[in-house]
XYZ file of C-alpha atoms in Angstrom:
692
model
C 43.986 59.666 67.069
C 41.661 59.777 64.453
C 39.507 56.780 64.199
C 40.677 53.688 61.995
C 37.777 52.532 59.749
C 36.482 49.798 60.846
C 37.534 46.393 60.040
C 34.251 44.808 59.252
C 32.531 47.706 57.168
C 34.906 46.599 54.430
C 33.072 46.417 51.298
C 34.350 42.611 49.185
C 38.025 42.042 49.455
C 36.936 38.462 51.208
C 40.231 36.659 50.941
C 42.358 40.093 52.360
C 40.060 39.592 55.701
C 40.541 36.286 55.182
C 43.897 36.340 55.504
C 44.782 39.061 57.944
C 42.222 36.939 60.209
C 43.966 33.784 60.104
C 47.351 36.052 61.513
C 45.376 37.675 63.686
C 43.858 34.042 65.218
C 47.765 32.216 64.784
C 51.020 35.014 64.115
C 53.046 32.356 64.000
C 51.506 32.212 60.716
C 54.143 34.294 59.054
C 52.400 37.262 58.327
C 51.009 38.862 54.966
C 51.983 40.013 51.843
C 48.979 42.395 50.274
C 49.853 42.715 46.904
C 47.466 45.221 44.197
C 46.683 48.285 42.586
C 46.381 51.798 43.877
C 43.187 52.731 45.637
C 42.192 49.131 46.858
C 41.880 49.540 50.469
C 44.641 47.950 51.357
C 46.105 50.360 53.651
C 42.607 50.813 55.532
C 42.436 47.362 55.892
C 45.708 46.529 57.637
C 45.232 49.845 59.844
C 41.746 49.034 61.348
C 42.914 44.747 61.875
C 44.559 46.219 65.248
C 41.693 47.239 66.387
C 40.411 43.435 66.433
C 43.207 42.327 68.510
C 42.976 41.175 72.000
C 45.135 43.464 74.446
C 48.269 42.642 75.269
C 49.785 42.342 78.895
C 52.597 43.768 79.518
C 55.620 44.445 82.249
C 54.569 47.740 84.108
C 57.615 50.315 82.512
C 59.386 47.583 80.307
C 59.960 49.472 76.788
C 59.902 46.209 75.002
C 56.459 45.245 76.077
C 57.597 41.640 77.789
C 55.301 39.286 78.753
C 54.613 39.223 82.648
C 53.908 35.996 82.612
C 57.365 35.011 80.735
C 59.510 37.817 81.076
C 62.561 37.889 78.691
C 66.022 37.831 80.812
C 68.079 39.404 78.312
C 65.281 42.358 78.628
C 67.078 45.496 78.619
C 65.170 46.840 80.906
C 65.148 43.886 83.087
C 65.089 41.771 85.215
C 61.604 41.717 86.074
C 59.545 40.525 88.836
C 56.691 39.243 88.782
C 54.617 42.477 90.203
C 53.862 44.967 87.705
C 51.867 43.665 85.362
C 50.006 45.513 83.123
C 47.437 45.767 79.746
C 47.608 48.468 76.843
C 45.646 47.571 73.060
C 48.129 45.740 70.445
C 50.061 47.974 68.481
C 49.911 48.388 64.810
C 54.377 49.751 64.280
C 54.466 51.552 60.736
C 57.779 50.860 59.104
C 58.679 54.055 56.744
C 60.227 53.456 53.624
C 62.811 55.840 53.830
C 63.467 54.574 57.759
C 67.416 55.326 58.513
C 68.592 51.641 60.438
C 68.976 53.330 63.689
C 65.099 54.437 63.134
C 64.462 50.095 62.772
C 66.826 49.012 65.480
C 67.284 51.445 67.992
C 70.400 53.376 68.943
C 73.172 53.649 70.728
C 74.394 56.597 72.251
C 78.273 55.811 71.872
C 79.440 58.791 73.961
C 77.796 57.670 77.251
C 78.817 54.101 75.521
C 82.556 54.793 75.736
C 83.017 57.529 78.657
C 80.252 55.764 80.745
C 80.691 52.249 79.525
C 76.829 52.239 79.777
C 74.724 50.879 77.408
C 72.355 53.819 77.191
C 69.797 52.634 74.897
C 66.992 54.563 72.639
C 64.664 51.171 71.362
C 63.751 51.371 68.038
C 60.778 49.961 65.517
C 61.434 46.623 66.149
C 60.902 47.053 69.910
C 57.401 48.482 69.794
C 55.968 46.691 67.427
C 57.066 43.712 69.525
C 53.220 41.762 70.319
C 51.517 43.570 67.398
C 51.983 44.264 64.243
C 54.753 45.378 61.931
C 52.941 47.318 59.195
C 55.097 48.488 55.491
C 53.895 50.068 52.927
C 55.060 49.757 49.958
C 57.536 46.876 50.723
C 58.910 46.664 47.804
C 60.501 49.582 47.787
C 62.399 49.530 51.672
C 66.069 49.806 51.408
C 68.387 46.571 51.199
C 69.511 46.523 54.188
C 66.643 46.605 56.469
C 65.672 44.101 54.421
C 68.201 41.911 55.869
C 67.394 43.635 59.609
C 64.003 43.286 59.293
C 64.838 39.164 57.944
C 66.808 38.434 60.591
C 64.498 39.683 63.048
C 61.401 37.861 61.626
C 63.923 34.785 61.669
C 64.986 35.124 65.017
C 62.092 36.854 67.022
C 65.333 38.922 68.685
C 66.714 41.923 67.598
C 70.648 41.808 67.585
C 72.196 45.896 68.195
C 76.167 45.460 67.806
C 78.035 48.209 67.958
C 81.988 48.129 68.352
C 81.756 46.002 71.379
C 78.739 47.074 73.147
C 75.864 44.467 72.435
C 72.012 45.066 73.401
C 69.586 42.507 72.370
C 66.017 42.314 72.784
C 62.661 40.425 72.045
C 61.105 41.056 68.601
C 58.241 39.191 67.686
C 55.760 40.179 65.366
C 53.337 40.147 62.902
C 54.681 41.150 59.797
C 52.176 43.157 57.169
C 53.304 44.508 53.701
C 51.202 45.975 50.960
C 52.886 47.029 47.431
C 51.874 48.065 44.173
C 53.337 45.242 41.138
C 53.623 48.286 38.757
C 56.577 49.114 40.881
C 58.842 46.414 40.959
C 59.448 43.150 43.269
C 60.484 42.601 46.052
C 63.574 40.106 46.888
C 63.117 36.731 47.545
C 64.962 35.717 50.927
C 61.582 39.248 52.037
C 59.371 37.249 49.920
C 59.492 33.874 50.827
C 59.525 35.664 54.796
C 56.394 36.751 54.243
C 53.638 33.421 55.470
C 50.433 34.102 53.008
C 49.370 36.631 50.146
C 46.945 38.228 48.108
C 46.048 39.707 45.143
C 43.420 42.668 45.493
C 41.871 44.415 42.495
C 38.719 46.754 42.350
C 35.450 45.119 42.204
C 34.013 45.636 38.264
C 30.474 45.564 40.027
C 28.656 49.153 39.799
C 26.498 47.553 42.846
C 29.863 46.991 44.963
C 31.130 50.212 43.709
C 28.779 52.032 44.786
C 28.435 50.435 47.914
C 32.347 51.092 48.651
C 32.047 55.001 48.236
C 28.194 55.107 49.695
C 30.165 53.690 53.264
C 33.351 55.840 52.108
C 31.481 58.727 51.857
C 29.420 58.430 55.640
C 32.956 57.318 57.308
C 34.868 61.328 55.766
C 31.600 62.939 56.863
C 30.771 61.226 60.845
C 34.059 58.842 61.846
C 32.688 58.531 64.868
C 29.780 58.079 64.255
C 30.346 56.639 61.413
C 32.893 53.905 63.808
C 30.174 53.252 65.916
C 27.231 51.924 63.571
C 29.580 48.968 63.284
C 30.596 49.043 66.709
C 28.155 45.623 67.350
C 29.728 43.759 64.088
C 33.373 45.254 64.897
C 32.951 43.373 68.922
C 31.845 40.618 67.959
C 34.455 39.709 65.471
C 36.758 40.802 68.371
C 35.356 37.816 70.546
C 35.063 35.359 67.150
C 39.202 35.802 66.904
C 39.659 35.579 71.196
C 37.653 32.635 70.858
C 39.119 31.263 67.980
C 43.112 31.809 70.020
C 41.648 29.994 72.740
C 40.798 26.541 70.412
C 43.944 26.752 68.141
C 45.576 25.139 70.316
C 43.462 21.802 70.580
C 43.060 22.308 66.680
C 44.245 17.923 65.688
C 46.311 17.947 61.984
C 46.328 14.402 61.478
C 48.721 12.185 59.015
C 46.042 12.888 56.467
C 46.244 16.625 56.135
C 49.444 16.334 57.127
C 50.189 13.974 53.750
C 47.958 16.551 51.672
C 50.155 19.787 52.289
C 53.240 17.344 52.352
C 52.716 16.187 48.380
C 50.566 20.265 47.481
C 53.680 21.423 48.398
C 56.252 18.616 46.117
C 53.315 19.406 43.314
C 54.533 22.742 42.516
C 57.557 23.302 43.579
C 58.080 24.915 45.880
C 61.868 26.054 47.614
C 62.121 24.843 51.003
C 60.124 23.401 53.189
C 58.765 26.604 55.212
C 55.952 26.206 52.636
C 54.921 23.286 54.250
C 55.442 24.735 58.215
C 53.279 27.325 56.591
C 50.434 25.846 55.149
C 49.940 23.439 58.433
C 49.589 26.313 60.701
C 47.583 27.737 57.862
C 44.907 25.524 57.953
C 44.903 24.890 61.460
C 44.250 28.665 62.139
C 41.560 27.657 59.518
C 39.602 24.978 61.177
C 40.041 26.986 64.910
C 38.108 29.830 63.001
C 35.158 27.527 61.563
C 35.319 26.332 64.924
C 36.605 23.048 64.602
C 39.560 20.693 66.550
C 40.125 19.138 62.937
C 41.418 20.252 59.998
C 39.913 19.515 56.894
C 40.196 19.047 53.248
C 38.787 21.916 52.765
C 41.080 23.640 55.816
C 44.403 22.147 53.401
C 42.704 23.597 50.251
C 42.285 26.679 51.335
C 46.088 27.539 53.086
C 47.731 26.417 49.985
C 45.659 28.590 47.974
C 46.611 31.408 50.205
C 50.392 29.754 51.024
C 51.593 28.669 47.571
C 51.477 31.778 45.030
C 53.624 33.447 46.113
C 55.922 30.763 46.731
C 55.904 29.210 42.830
C 57.616 32.076 41.259
C 60.501 30.374 39.757
C 61.700 34.681 38.308
C 60.479 38.038 38.380
C 58.526 37.981 34.838
C 56.822 35.334 36.058
C 52.873 35.747 36.975
C 51.826 34.780 40.871
C 48.915 32.048 41.025
C 48.004 28.686 41.450
C 46.340 26.066 39.402
C 43.240 25.439 40.964
C 42.906 21.604 39.174
C 46.110 20.589 39.712
C 45.239 21.549 43.215
C 42.208 19.996 43.571
C 43.711 16.604 41.165
C 46.632 16.417 43.928
C 45.237 16.581 47.346
C 42.520 14.293 45.452
C 45.074 11.725 45.073
C 47.135 12.310 48.731
C 43.831 11.687 50.782
C 43.472 8.247 47.519
C 46.646 7.444 49.062
C 45.855 7.882 52.830
C 42.552 5.629 52.290
C 42.848 1.904 54.148
C 41.326 -0.350 51.743
C 38.615 -2.450 53.558
C 38.976 -6.578 53.057
C 41.851 -5.558 50.417
C 39.511 -4.400 47.537
C 40.329 -1.025 47.316
C 36.751 0.756 45.902
C 36.646 4.058 43.982
C 35.828 7.061 45.306
C 32.341 8.687 45.227
C 31.609 10.673 42.768
C 34.495 9.547 40.232
C 31.941 8.897 37.574
C 30.475 13.296 37.634
C 32.830 15.040 35.629
C 31.904 18.112 37.576
C 33.035 16.484 41.141
C 34.891 19.164 41.541
C 38.358 17.995 43.267
C 37.546 16.280 46.943
C 36.028 19.235 47.825
C 33.563 19.599 45.298
C 32.994 21.875 42.306
C 32.791 25.573 45.170
C 35.274 28.520 45.008
C 38.693 28.206 46.626
C 38.252 30.933 49.024
C 41.533 31.560 50.074
C 41.911 31.960 45.863
C 43.810 35.558 45.398
C 41.629 36.750 42.420
C 44.290 36.461 39.458
C 42.942 37.632 36.439
C 39.474 38.873 36.289
C 37.583 39.635 33.314
C 38.804 42.724 32.466
C 42.033 42.383 33.627
C 44.565 43.134 30.805
C 46.373 40.520 29.918
C 50.541 40.773 30.399
C 52.733 38.744 27.562
C 55.430 37.819 30.188
C 57.469 34.345 29.901
C 57.049 31.605 32.342
C 52.822 32.771 33.479
C 51.731 29.184 33.918
C 52.647 26.885 35.548
C 53.143 24.007 33.551
C 56.876 23.876 31.779
C 55.530 23.017 28.498
C 53.353 26.155 28.574
C 56.198 28.325 28.611
C 58.243 26.134 25.931
C 55.432 25.847 23.656
C 55.583 27.899 20.975
C 53.317 30.550 20.158
C 51.911 33.138 17.786
C 53.709 36.083 17.272
C 51.791 39.363 18.379
C 50.552 41.755 15.334
C 51.550 45.282 15.627
C 49.497 48.269 15.895
C 48.464 50.294 13.252
C 48.389 47.292 10.599
C 51.340 49.614 9.133
C 53.354 47.714 5.941
C 56.529 47.749 6.465
C 56.318 46.016 9.870
C 56.589 42.669 11.638
C 55.060 40.823 13.835
C 56.641 40.922 17.237
C 58.664 37.405 17.915
C 59.202 36.037 21.097
C 62.584 36.025 22.966
C 64.677 33.276 23.145
C 65.192 32.013 26.135
C 67.276 34.536 29.035
C 71.033 34.011 30.586
C 73.339 34.987 32.804
C 74.568 38.738 31.580
C 78.720 39.806 32.770
C 78.528 42.592 35.228
C 77.916 45.698 33.379
C 78.621 48.926 36.121
C 79.296 52.092 35.762
C 82.659 54.103 37.314
C 83.526 56.047 39.206
C 82.159 56.507 43.381
C 78.409 57.376 43.642
C 76.452 58.304 46.743
C 72.534 56.960 44.934
C 70.284 54.420 46.415
C 71.475 50.995 48.539
C 71.553 48.343 45.232
C 74.277 45.464 44.316
C 75.657 47.091 40.672
C 78.294 50.056 41.241
C 80.119 51.601 43.823
C 79.277 53.560 46.188
C 79.441 55.347 49.487
C 76.936 54.208 51.654
C 75.830 53.370 54.982
C 76.613 49.496 54.363
C 79.553 47.993 53.688
C 83.689 47.848 54.042
C 85.194 50.503 55.912
C 87.470 52.464 54.020
C 88.240 55.662 56.199
C 86.463 58.038 58.772
C 85.000 61.956 59.008
C 83.909 63.768 61.385
C 80.207 62.999 61.926
C 77.641 65.278 60.280
C 74.599 65.316 63.012
C 73.989 61.862 64.440
C 76.683 59.282 65.320
C 75.657 57.027 62.767
C 78.933 54.423 62.474
C 81.841 55.072 64.907
C 85.702 54.836 63.914
C 86.863 52.940 66.497
C 90.811 53.550 65.369
C 89.987 56.839 64.449
C 88.654 57.916 67.584
C 91.164 56.631 69.962
C 93.820 58.277 68.091
C 91.534 61.792 67.854
C 91.413 61.277 72.113
C 94.420 60.167 72.775
C 96.897 63.241 72.253
C 94.597 64.589 75.167
C 94.484 62.502 77.693
C 96.909 64.457 79.888
C 95.337 67.693 79.455
C 91.989 66.390 80.929
C 93.661 64.343 83.480
C 92.881 61.214 82.835
C 93.731 59.068 85.648
C 92.340 55.346 85.171
C 92.281 52.975 82.981
C 89.762 54.342 81.050
C 89.839 57.022 77.805
C 88.100 60.391 78.253
C 86.182 60.583 75.444
C 84.257 64.228 74.397
C 81.494 64.928 71.393
C 84.699 66.584 69.199
C 87.412 62.885 69.554
C 84.081 61.082 67.638
C 84.723 59.982 63.641
C 81.962 58.852 61.915
C 83.284 55.317 59.790
C 82.737 56.184 55.996
C 82.318 52.871 53.850
C 81.466 51.696 50.585
C 79.225 49.227 49.080
C 77.373 48.700 46.230
C 74.366 51.277 44.453
C 71.357 50.655 41.849
C 71.761 52.841 38.428
C 69.252 53.871 36.279
C 69.477 51.883 33.270
C 67.895 53.377 30.367
C 67.436 50.634 27.124
C 67.204 51.956 23.873
C 65.999 49.246 21.185
C 66.866 49.585 17.344
C 63.223 47.655 16.435
C 63.809 48.924 12.980
C 63.890 46.837 9.892
C 67.434 46.035 10.059
C 66.698 44.574 13.241
C 63.634 41.958 11.975
C 64.785 38.755 11.120
C 63.230 37.035 13.624
C 65.441 34.288 14.831
C 67.847 37.655 15.336
C 65.447 39.863 16.873
C 64.194 37.110 18.916
C 68.079 36.835 20.465
C 68.616 40.700 20.861
C 64.898 40.076 23.081
C 66.620 37.422 24.883
C 69.844 39.450 25.213
C 67.509 42.701 27.188
C 65.397 40.264 29.039
C 68.766 39.359 30.222
C 70.137 42.021 31.362
C 66.356 42.817 32.720
C 66.870 39.797 35.248
C 70.215 41.370 36.149
C 69.088 44.883 36.589
C 66.289 43.698 38.654
C 68.953 41.196 41.151
C 70.696 44.548 41.566
C 67.468 46.381 42.487
C 68.109 48.886 39.223
C 65.686 51.903 38.186
C 64.640 50.447 34.305
C 63.316 52.885 31.359
C 63.399 51.798 27.806
C 62.758 53.391 24.675
C 62.817 52.438 20.772
C 63.134 54.022 17.444
C 62.085 52.915 14.351
C 60.346 54.196 11.145
C 60.601 58.215 11.653
C 60.478 58.251 15.170
C 61.707 57.103 19.117
C 59.467 56.700 22.000
C 59.527 55.156 25.688
C 57.768 52.872 25.583
C 58.582 52.416 29.941
C 59.273 55.981 31.401
C 62.374 54.916 34.466
C 60.918 52.759 36.776
C 61.641 49.941 39.784
C 58.798 48.230 37.760
C 61.680 45.145 36.010
C 58.308 43.350 34.600
C 56.615 46.498 33.213
C 59.746 46.344 30.499
C 59.702 42.851 30.242
C 55.981 43.111 28.818
C 56.774 45.792 26.677
C 59.589 44.393 25.377
C 57.612 40.953 25.050
C 55.297 42.486 22.489
C 57.633 45.541 20.384
C 57.110 44.728 16.269
C 59.542 45.553 13.952
C 60.376 47.482 10.909
C 61.007 50.555 8.780
C 63.930 52.936 9.035
C 66.835 53.483 11.600
C 66.005 56.762 12.854
C 68.842 56.319 15.157
C 69.260 59.491 16.807
C 65.896 60.302 17.378
C 66.203 57.578 19.707
C 68.982 58.428 21.177
C 67.838 62.012 21.777
C 64.935 60.346 22.906
C 67.300 58.621 25.421
C 69.228 61.970 26.614
C 66.195 63.732 27.255
C 64.453 60.853 29.979
C 68.573 60.858 31.375
C 67.580 64.521 32.311
C 64.215 64.724 33.191
C 65.192 61.795 36.135
C 68.123 63.953 36.729
C 66.019 66.405 37.708
C 64.014 63.885 40.122
C 67.077 61.943 41.848
C 70.443 63.808 40.702
C 72.009 60.910 43.106
C 71.098 57.908 40.982
C 73.792 57.239 37.831
C 72.538 56.527 34.469
C 73.691 53.630 32.347
C 73.104 53.904 28.760
C 72.636 50.829 27.128
C 71.778 50.957 23.441
C 70.813 47.546 21.280
C 71.414 48.494 17.784
C 74.027 47.430 14.482
C 75.034 50.536 14.399
C 72.764 51.159 10.742
C 71.492 54.707 10.293
C 68.703 55.768 7.643
C 66.271 58.248 7.122
C 66.155 62.007 7.009
C 69.925 63.997 5.622
C 72.997 62.783 6.529
C 71.646 59.842 9.326
C 75.342 58.961 10.225
C 76.787 62.057 10.695
C 73.325 63.157 12.764
C 73.630 59.808 15.062
C 77.290 60.654 15.675
C 76.537 64.076 17.320
C 73.939 63.025 19.530
C 75.940 60.275 21.059
C 78.191 62.903 21.601
C 75.920 65.056 24.357
C 76.254 61.301 26.632
C 80.559 61.490 25.839
C 80.485 65.351 27.312
C 78.072 64.195 29.578
C 79.935 61.472 31.123
C 77.367 59.120 30.894
C 78.651 55.354 31.466
C 76.772 53.348 27.982
C 77.703 50.268 26.198
C 76.451 48.976 22.935
C 75.532 45.377 22.133
C 76.287 44.625 18.764
C 73.890 42.706 17.251
C 75.286 42.543 13.650
C 75.613 39.681 12.573
C 77.106 37.377 9.325
C 80.120 37.091 7.584
C 80.025 40.831 6.059
C 80.274 43.080 9.508
C 80.930 47.010 9.009
C 81.910 47.834 12.542
C 79.339 50.199 13.076
C 77.861 48.916 16.805
C 82.125 49.875 17.651
C 82.005 53.332 16.058
C 79.120 54.094 18.143
C 80.116 52.793 20.871
C 83.573 55.209 20.513
C 81.146 58.081 20.264
C 79.508 57.338 23.005
C 82.332 57.309 24.909
C 81.778 54.186 26.186
C 82.493 50.323 24.550
C 81.071 47.852 22.732
C 79.970 44.237 23.475
C 78.527 40.810 21.110
C 75.733 39.139 22.363
C 78.221 35.833 22.964
C 80.580 38.436 25.105
C 77.618 40.162 27.138
C 77.029 36.080 28.741
C 79.065 35.645 31.727
C 80.041 32.338 30.738
C 81.365 33.321 27.539
C 84.877 32.601 27.259
C 85.723 36.851 25.681
C 86.618 39.155 27.975
C 84.473 42.223 29.062
C 86.025 44.986 31.594
C 83.567 45.789 33.638
C 84.025 49.512 33.675
C 81.877 50.288 31.045
C 83.749 53.444 30.224
C 86.621 51.595 30.242
C 87.988 52.991 26.693
C 86.613 56.801 27.039
C 89.998 57.141 28.175
C 92.084 56.138 25.109
C 89.083 57.184 22.484
C 89.536 60.620 24.284
C 93.614 61.142 23.602
C 92.771 60.325 19.621
C 90.291 62.665 19.056
C 92.810 64.933 21.298
C 94.819 64.615 18.376
């Protein structure tokens, strides 16, 4: 086993180290989500944490790490007697993004369960992580069905495996730590809320600090054991501090004043549910124990808020996480004033009230738990509702100048308010990544049939298995009530669920779309479709065309907020090279098909159907559109034509694509107009008309 990088040798990243240590002191805090760009020591810090955790006493020989003081009465390896205790180092178990369900929760030997009636169970990663750390790198890329299992185990502290009447349960209490790069997509809200704390990490912009990072890393790579030895004393001291804080934790008092501040803060920032209040209370208690105190102070509450609330106050995936520290200080001060007694019936103003730079109840010092949201060199992504105040989101803003300063370009306009869209899906049954858009053969969903297993049996079709075994019972010498089942009798259940697709937006940004009110509505519609793609776990891409050519504004990615940022700053103007836009989209699909052949595309063309520029622009656009129809690509045209006189060009384009056209009004889920869910519902009719 390689020598891990010492935790105390990490340079900077104070918030990350604090959040991890607080969870080491009090695992009840609920874990840490580490968000940040690549190469910022996220994984290094998490792997180094396990060396600081105290040893875990376990029942000797128990595969489920039962505590010898209070063994799990339902342990599959039980019952345990009072003897045979041993100690082992705390484990850090890594959950790969591509892990199977059986690898996570464990697997039952179905053949032995049916033939012998025994619970032959092989533990999974949840059992290995019990009383330790479960680490998920790139947690935002985890498949939905694994996320559901993880949520259930984290909520109940136990893992349940149910297979055709055979049931196994074991304890699964672990410290959940996840790392992610927001550029690759966001987390489902349910999993996001399950993490107790979150921190934002970024590479330092200070030269001296960067030099020290490189110096230490090179020294570690040259001699890992020698480097770890030089930090052994610091590691031991930090480990002792963690043990001391754990011992002090039960004696820490969370007074009514601190509780009132916690409740007032959660209410002021309008977080959903009560989990935030509970996590803040546990975090503030752990902070006090870490500082060696038995009373929770206002500064503990403040730091707890900075760690526990940023990811809980997001209202949609395009909101940037963060917390308004001025508002936080005001809320804490007001809660403290409400709690303060009034001697002799005469209230007195709090001390330092005439000091304009007092900075709230805890002075003007920096918040030790504040995730670095916008550093001096961090680019500002133009997206909606980034600030915590609603009026900031609704206030009119100046349009962004178009790049290049072309005279025929107009300034970018803000997108209209997004709305809930009707569902667009790809026809047929696919086999792509799990999601929520189109029908697909998946490991989860409703059972539609059975087949012989290819490889390990994962989902038994009981009726089909019994039906296959029944004719052979006499030949196999069946004498009792049990069914004689052999390997050849087993049948795998085939299931149908939903998959995520590649939703490729092809957006007309030409002069014909440049009317400010019209383009604002168009951007609002695309933003609404992006929100829908986020909820349905799709990949998204963005192709725009205007002037003389088309460009890939965003290659296919899981980060819909990146697409929203590109859309927001999109300028308009110039001619309408519709053919170039379609050909560019076709090229993107060709490349993406080589990378992920199982993920089916859905092309959404947002245009009024006009085509200008070059020789025979309409004919060239028609030829480009027929490429999609020939390959059976699912397409939908969002018709942006407005006014009393309509040319119907978008409808003609949809016919050439072999798809369907919808207006902006028809795209709304609450629209009276109907919209077929299968976007190729008109393909058969258009194909027959062309044949005729």
